[in-house]
Amino acid sequence: TQVAASVELLVGAIRDPAFGPLIVVGAGGVEAELRDDRVLLVAPVSRTAARRAVESLRLAPLFHGFRGRPELPLDPVVDLIHRVGLLAATTPEIQQLDLNPVLVSTEGCVAVDALVAVAAPASPVVPVRGLRGRPMWAPTPPPGPPSVMRNRN
């Protein structure tokens, strides 16, 4: 499948010992380091902060029909940044996450390549049951027998 005319972004996360999980958004692809066009955010990232981050990039005009190009939807990019922020904030085992490039076209966005570096969990991972309908960032139910765990939806 070929992707229509698009913009290449980088969306990533890194766990900094001093600041915790940080999210980077910027120009992506093979020229990402040459362009030096990126924003750093502390996770979790609100949708408003994600939108402001994208709009602050030097490549932002490419989303708004620059030189006759088609307008590109920002909502899928904002959602991706928001979700990567939630993932980084709620999963301490993720030390680094790189989605580069993320191709943004008139049809949405797709991560073409991904790299995830994980550390061993600090405590044993216990399978959780009954998550259907519960967002991944929802608070953990109080301890007790499984019969007291109720879906809040």
PDB file of C-alpha atoms in Angstrom:
ATOM      1  CA  THR A   1       0.000   0.000   0.000  1.00  0.00           C
ATOM      2  CA  GLN A   2       1.358   3.370  -0.970  1.00  0.00           C
ATOM      3  CA  VAL A   3       0.707   6.476   1.117  1.00  0.00           C
ATOM      4  CA  ALA A   4      -0.405   9.682  -0.637  1.00  0.00           C
ATOM      5  CA  ALA A   5       1.635  12.911  -0.422  1.00  0.00           C
ATOM      6  CA  SER A   6       2.570  13.229   3.208  1.00  0.00           C
ATOM      7  CA  VAL A   7       4.593  14.914   5.919  1.00  0.00           C
ATOM      8  CA  GLU A   8       7.118  12.867   7.895  1.00  0.00           C
ATOM      9  CA  LEU A   9       7.055  13.302  11.668  1.00  0.00           C
ATOM     10  CA  LEU A  10       8.944  11.832  14.583  1.00  0.00           C
ATOM     11  CA  VAL A  11       7.001  10.947  17.740  1.00  0.00           C
ATOM     12  CA  GLY A  12       8.991   9.449  20.576  1.00  0.00           C
ATOM     13  CA  ALA A  13       9.345   8.970  24.299  1.00  0.00           C
ATOM     14  CA  ILE A  14      12.312   8.653  26.620  1.00  0.00           C
ATOM     15  CA  ARG A  15      12.496   8.142  30.368  1.00  0.00           C
ATOM     16  CA  ASP A  16      14.766  10.775  31.902  1.00  0.00           C
ATOM     17  CA  PRO A  17      16.055  10.056  35.438  1.00  0.00           C
ATOM     18  CA  ALA A  18      15.429  13.655  36.541  1.00  0.00           C
ATOM     19  CA  PHE A  19      12.209  14.540  34.685  1.00  0.00           C
ATOM     20  CA  GLY A  20      10.529  11.172  34.115  1.00  0.00           C
ATOM     21  CA  PRO A  21       8.860  10.350  30.808  1.00  0.00           C
ATOM     22  CA  LEU A  22       9.401  12.937  28.076  1.00  0.00           C
ATOM     23  CA  ILE A  23       7.751  13.070  24.650  1.00  0.00           C
ATOM     24  CA  VAL A  24       9.446  14.436  21.550  1.00  0.00           C
ATOM     25  CA  VAL A  25       7.557  15.589  18.452  1.00  0.00           C
ATOM     26  CA  GLY A  26       9.304  16.898  15.394  1.00  0.00           C
ATOM     27  CA  ALA A  27      10.279  16.646  11.785  1.00  0.00           C
ATOM     28  CA  GLY A  28      10.857  12.994  10.986  1.00  0.00           C
ATOM     29  CA  GLY A  29      12.404  10.773   8.397  1.00  0.00           C
ATOM     30  CA  VAL A  30      16.040  10.532   7.443  1.00  0.00           C
ATOM     31  CA  GLU A  31      16.568  14.299   7.807  1.00  0.00           C
ATOM     32  CA  ALA A  32      15.146  14.546  11.338  1.00  0.00           C
ATOM     33  CA  GLU A  33      18.503  15.400  12.908  1.00  0.00           C
ATOM     34  CA  LEU A  34      19.445  17.822  10.143  1.00  0.00           C
ATOM     35  CA  ARG A  35      16.244  19.847  10.408  1.00  0.00           C
ATOM     36  CA  ASP A  36      16.484  20.369  14.190  1.00  0.00           C
ATOM     37  CA  ASP A  37      12.724  20.981  14.316  1.00  0.00           C
ATOM     38  CA  ARG A  38      11.336  19.372  17.460  1.00  0.00           C
ATOM     39  CA  VAL A  39       9.483  20.024  20.698  1.00  0.00           C
ATOM     40  CA  LEU A  40       9.937  18.269  24.043  1.00  0.00           C
ATOM     41  CA  LEU A  41       6.930  17.675  26.331  1.00  0.00           C
ATOM     42  CA  VAL A  42       6.540  16.126  29.789  1.00  0.00           C
ATOM     43  CA  ALA A  43       4.229  13.084  29.754  1.00  0.00           C
ATOM     44  CA  PRO A  44       1.314  12.637  29.988  1.00  0.00           C
ATOM     45  CA  VAL A  45       0.467  15.091  27.201  1.00  0.00           C
ATOM     46  CA  SER A  46      -2.970  16.681  26.882  1.00  0.00           C
ATOM     47  CA  ARG A  47      -4.534  16.953  23.453  1.00  0.00           C
ATOM     48  CA  THR A  48      -4.266  20.747  23.704  1.00  0.00           C
ATOM     49  CA  ALA A  49      -0.527  20.564  24.443  1.00  0.00           C
ATOM     50  CA  ALA A  50      -0.048  18.047  21.614  1.00  0.00           C
ATOM     51  CA  ARG A  51      -1.807  20.355  19.133  1.00  0.00           C
ATOM     52  CA  ARG A  52       0.274  23.348  20.276  1.00  0.00           C
ATOM     53  CA  ALA A  53       3.452  21.289  19.898  1.00  0.00           C
ATOM     54  CA  VAL A  54       2.645  20.372  16.285  1.00  0.00           C
ATOM     55  CA  GLU A  55       1.575  23.932  15.457  1.00  0.00           C
ATOM     56  CA  SER A  56       4.870  25.269  16.877  1.00  0.00           C
ATOM     57  CA  LEU A  57       7.025  23.227  14.479  1.00  0.00           C
ATOM     58  CA  ARG A  58       8.602  24.965  11.497  1.00  0.00           C
ATOM     59  CA  LEU A  59       6.973  22.336   9.267  1.00  0.00           C
ATOM     60  CA  ALA A  60       3.467  23.237  10.582  1.00  0.00           C
ATOM     61  CA  PRO A  61       2.512  25.141   7.377  1.00  0.00           C
ATOM     62  CA  LEU A  62       2.682  21.805   5.539  1.00  0.00           C
ATOM     63  CA  PHE A  63      -0.467  20.776   7.460  1.00  0.00           C
ATOM     64  CA  HIS A  64      -2.368  23.830   6.219  1.00  0.00           C
ATOM     65  CA  GLY A  65      -2.067  23.588   2.450  1.00  0.00           C
ATOM     66  CA  PHE A  66       1.355  25.161   1.970  1.00  0.00           C
ATOM     67  CA  ARG A  67       1.990  25.989  -1.721  1.00  0.00           C
ATOM     68  CA  GLY A  68      -1.131  24.264  -2.953  1.00  0.00           C
ATOM     69  CA  ARG A  69      -0.614  21.015  -1.086  1.00  0.00           C
ATOM     70  CA  PRO A  70      -3.720  19.391   0.374  1.00  0.00           C
ATOM     71  CA  GLU A  71      -4.593  20.220   3.986  1.00  0.00           C
ATOM     72  CA  LEU A  72      -3.618  17.436   6.363  1.00  0.00           C
ATOM     73  CA  PRO A  73      -5.709  16.431   9.394  1.00  0.00           C
ATOM     74  CA  LEU A  74      -4.138  17.308  12.744  1.00  0.00           C
ATOM     75  CA  ASP A  75      -6.526  15.266  14.921  1.00  0.00           C
ATOM     76  CA  PRO A  76      -4.912  11.861  14.193  1.00  0.00           C
ATOM     77  CA  VAL A  77      -1.458  13.292  14.972  1.00  0.00           C
ATOM     78  CA  VAL A  78      -2.716  14.934  18.167  1.00  0.00           C
ATOM     79  CA  ASP A  79      -4.332  11.639  19.212  1.00  0.00           C
ATOM     80  CA  LEU A  80      -1.100   9.724  18.541  1.00  0.00           C
ATOM     81  CA  ILE A  81       0.989  12.145  20.614  1.00  0.00           C
ATOM     82  CA  HIS A  82      -1.574  12.046  23.435  1.00  0.00           C
ATOM     83  CA  ARG A  83      -1.606   8.226  23.452  1.00  0.00           C
ATOM     84  CA  VAL A  84       2.189   7.914  23.330  1.00  0.00           C
ATOM     85  CA  GLY A  85       2.277  10.295  26.309  1.00  0.00           C
ATOM     86  CA  LEU A  86      -0.194   8.142  28.226  1.00  0.00           C
ATOM     87  CA  LEU A  87       1.741   4.999  27.384  1.00  0.00           C
ATOM     88  CA  ALA A  88       5.043   6.527  28.527  1.00  0.00           C
ATOM     89  CA  ALA A  89       3.489   7.897  31.726  1.00  0.00           C
ATOM     90  CA  THR A  90       1.813   4.620  32.712  1.00  0.00           C
ATOM     91  CA  THR A  91       4.428   2.062  31.618  1.00  0.00           C
ATOM     92  CA  PRO A  92       7.679   2.573  33.540  1.00  0.00           C
ATOM     93  CA  GLU A  93       9.300  -0.365  31.725  1.00  0.00           C
ATOM     94  CA  ILE A  94       9.402   1.678  28.502  1.00  0.00           C
ATOM     95  CA  GLN A  95      12.788   3.392  28.485  1.00  0.00           C
ATOM     96  CA  GLN A  96      12.602   4.640  24.901  1.00  0.00           C
ATOM     97  CA  LEU A  97      10.025   4.639  22.113  1.00  0.00           C
ATOM     98  CA  ASP A  98      10.672   5.984  18.621  1.00  0.00           C
ATOM     99  CA  LEU A  99       8.081   6.203  15.865  1.00  0.00           C
ATOM    100  CA  ASN A 100       9.980   7.522  12.863  1.00  0.00           C
ATOM    101  CA  PRO A 101       8.759   8.256  10.360  1.00  0.00           C
ATOM    102  CA  VAL A 102       5.097   8.812  11.072  1.00  0.00           C
ATOM    103  CA  LEU A 103       3.586   9.599   7.678  1.00  0.00           C
ATOM    104  CA  VAL A 104       0.730  12.107   7.848  1.00  0.00           C
ATOM    105  CA  SER A 105      -1.498  12.231   4.778  1.00  0.00           C
ATOM    106  CA  THR A 106      -5.034  13.350   3.979  1.00  0.00           C
ATOM    107  CA  GLU A 107      -6.156   9.900   5.160  1.00  0.00           C
ATOM    108  CA  GLY A 108      -4.593  10.119   8.649  1.00  0.00           C
ATOM    109  CA  CYS A 109      -1.258   9.006  10.021  1.00  0.00           C
ATOM    110  CA  VAL A 110       0.695   5.770  10.107  1.00  0.00           C
ATOM    111  CA  ALA A 111       3.939   4.875  11.873  1.00  0.00           C
ATOM    112  CA  VAL A 112       6.217   3.283   9.280  1.00  0.00           C
ATOM    113  CA  ASP A 113       8.975   2.248  11.694  1.00  0.00           C
ATOM    114  CA  ALA A 114       9.076   1.781  15.452  1.00  0.00           C
ATOM    115  CA  LEU A 115      11.700   1.074  18.080  1.00  0.00           C
ATOM    116  CA  VAL A 116      10.884   0.267  21.709  1.00  0.00           C
ATOM    117  CA  ALA A 117      13.505  -0.270  24.420  1.00  0.00           C
ATOM    118  CA  VAL A 118      12.189  -1.819  27.633  1.00  0.00           C
ATOM    119  CA  ALA A 119      13.721  -2.446  31.043  1.00  0.00           C
ATOM    120  CA  ALA A 120      12.933  -5.356  33.302  1.00  0.00           C
ATOM    121  CA  PRO A 121       9.837  -4.618  35.407  1.00  0.00           C
ATOM    122  CA  ALA A 122      10.508  -3.420  38.951  1.00  0.00           C
ATOM    123  CA  SER A 123       7.933  -5.879  40.277  1.00  0.00           C
ATOM    124  CA  PRO A 124       6.436  -9.075  38.889  1.00  0.00           C
ATOM    125  CA  VAL A 125       3.895  -8.501  36.162  1.00  0.00           C
ATOM    126  CA  VAL A 126       0.497  -9.796  37.211  1.00  0.00           C
ATOM    127  CA  PRO A 127      -2.092 -10.418  34.505  1.00  0.00           C
ATOM    128  CA  VAL A 128      -5.141  -8.236  34.984  1.00  0.00           C
ATOM    129  CA  ARG A 129      -8.584  -9.531  34.131  1.00  0.00           C
ATOM    130  CA  GLY A 130     -11.788  -7.671  33.402  1.00  0.00           C
ATOM    131  CA  LEU A 131     -10.293  -4.715  31.512  1.00  0.00           C
ATOM    132  CA  ARG A 132     -12.821  -4.745  28.711  1.00  0.00           C
ATOM    133  CA  GLY A 133     -14.208  -1.245  28.336  1.00  0.00           C
ATOM    134  CA  ARG A 134     -11.762   0.241  30.830  1.00  0.00           C
ATOM    135  CA  PRO A 135      -9.166   2.649  29.421  1.00  0.00           C
ATOM    136  CA  MET A 136      -5.525   1.731  30.013  1.00  0.00           C
ATOM    137  CA  TRP A 137      -4.984   4.860  32.106  1.00  0.00           C
ATOM    138  CA  ALA A 138      -7.911   4.193  34.459  1.00  0.00           C
ATOM    139  CA  PRO A 139      -6.962   3.835  38.125  1.00  0.00           C
ATOM    140  CA  THR A 140      -6.189   0.343  39.325  1.00  0.00           C
ATOM    141  CA  PRO A 141      -9.127  -1.146  41.256  1.00  0.00           C
ATOM    142  CA  PRO A 142      -8.617  -1.561  45.003  1.00  0.00           C
ATOM    143  CA  PRO A 143      -7.112  -4.863  46.175  1.00  0.00           C
ATOM    144  CA  GLY A 144      -9.501  -7.609  47.047  1.00  0.00           C
ATOM    145  CA  PRO A 145     -11.084 -10.673  45.575  1.00  0.00           C
ATOM    146  CA  PRO A 146     -11.953 -10.456  41.863  1.00  0.00           C
ATOM    147  CA  SER A 147     -15.644 -10.399  42.703  1.00  0.00           C
ATOM    148  CA  VAL A 148     -15.333  -6.809  43.985  1.00  0.00           C
ATOM    149  CA  MET A 149     -13.772  -5.550  40.760  1.00  0.00           C
ATOM    150  CA  ARG A 150     -16.496  -3.819  38.787  1.00  0.00           C
ATOM    151  CA  ASN A 151     -16.383  -2.197  35.393  1.00  0.00           C
ATOM    152  CA  ARG A 152     -17.203   1.497  35.850  1.00  0.00           C
ATOM    153  CA  ASN A 153     -18.741   1.873  32.392  1.00  0.00           C
TER     154      ASN A 153
END
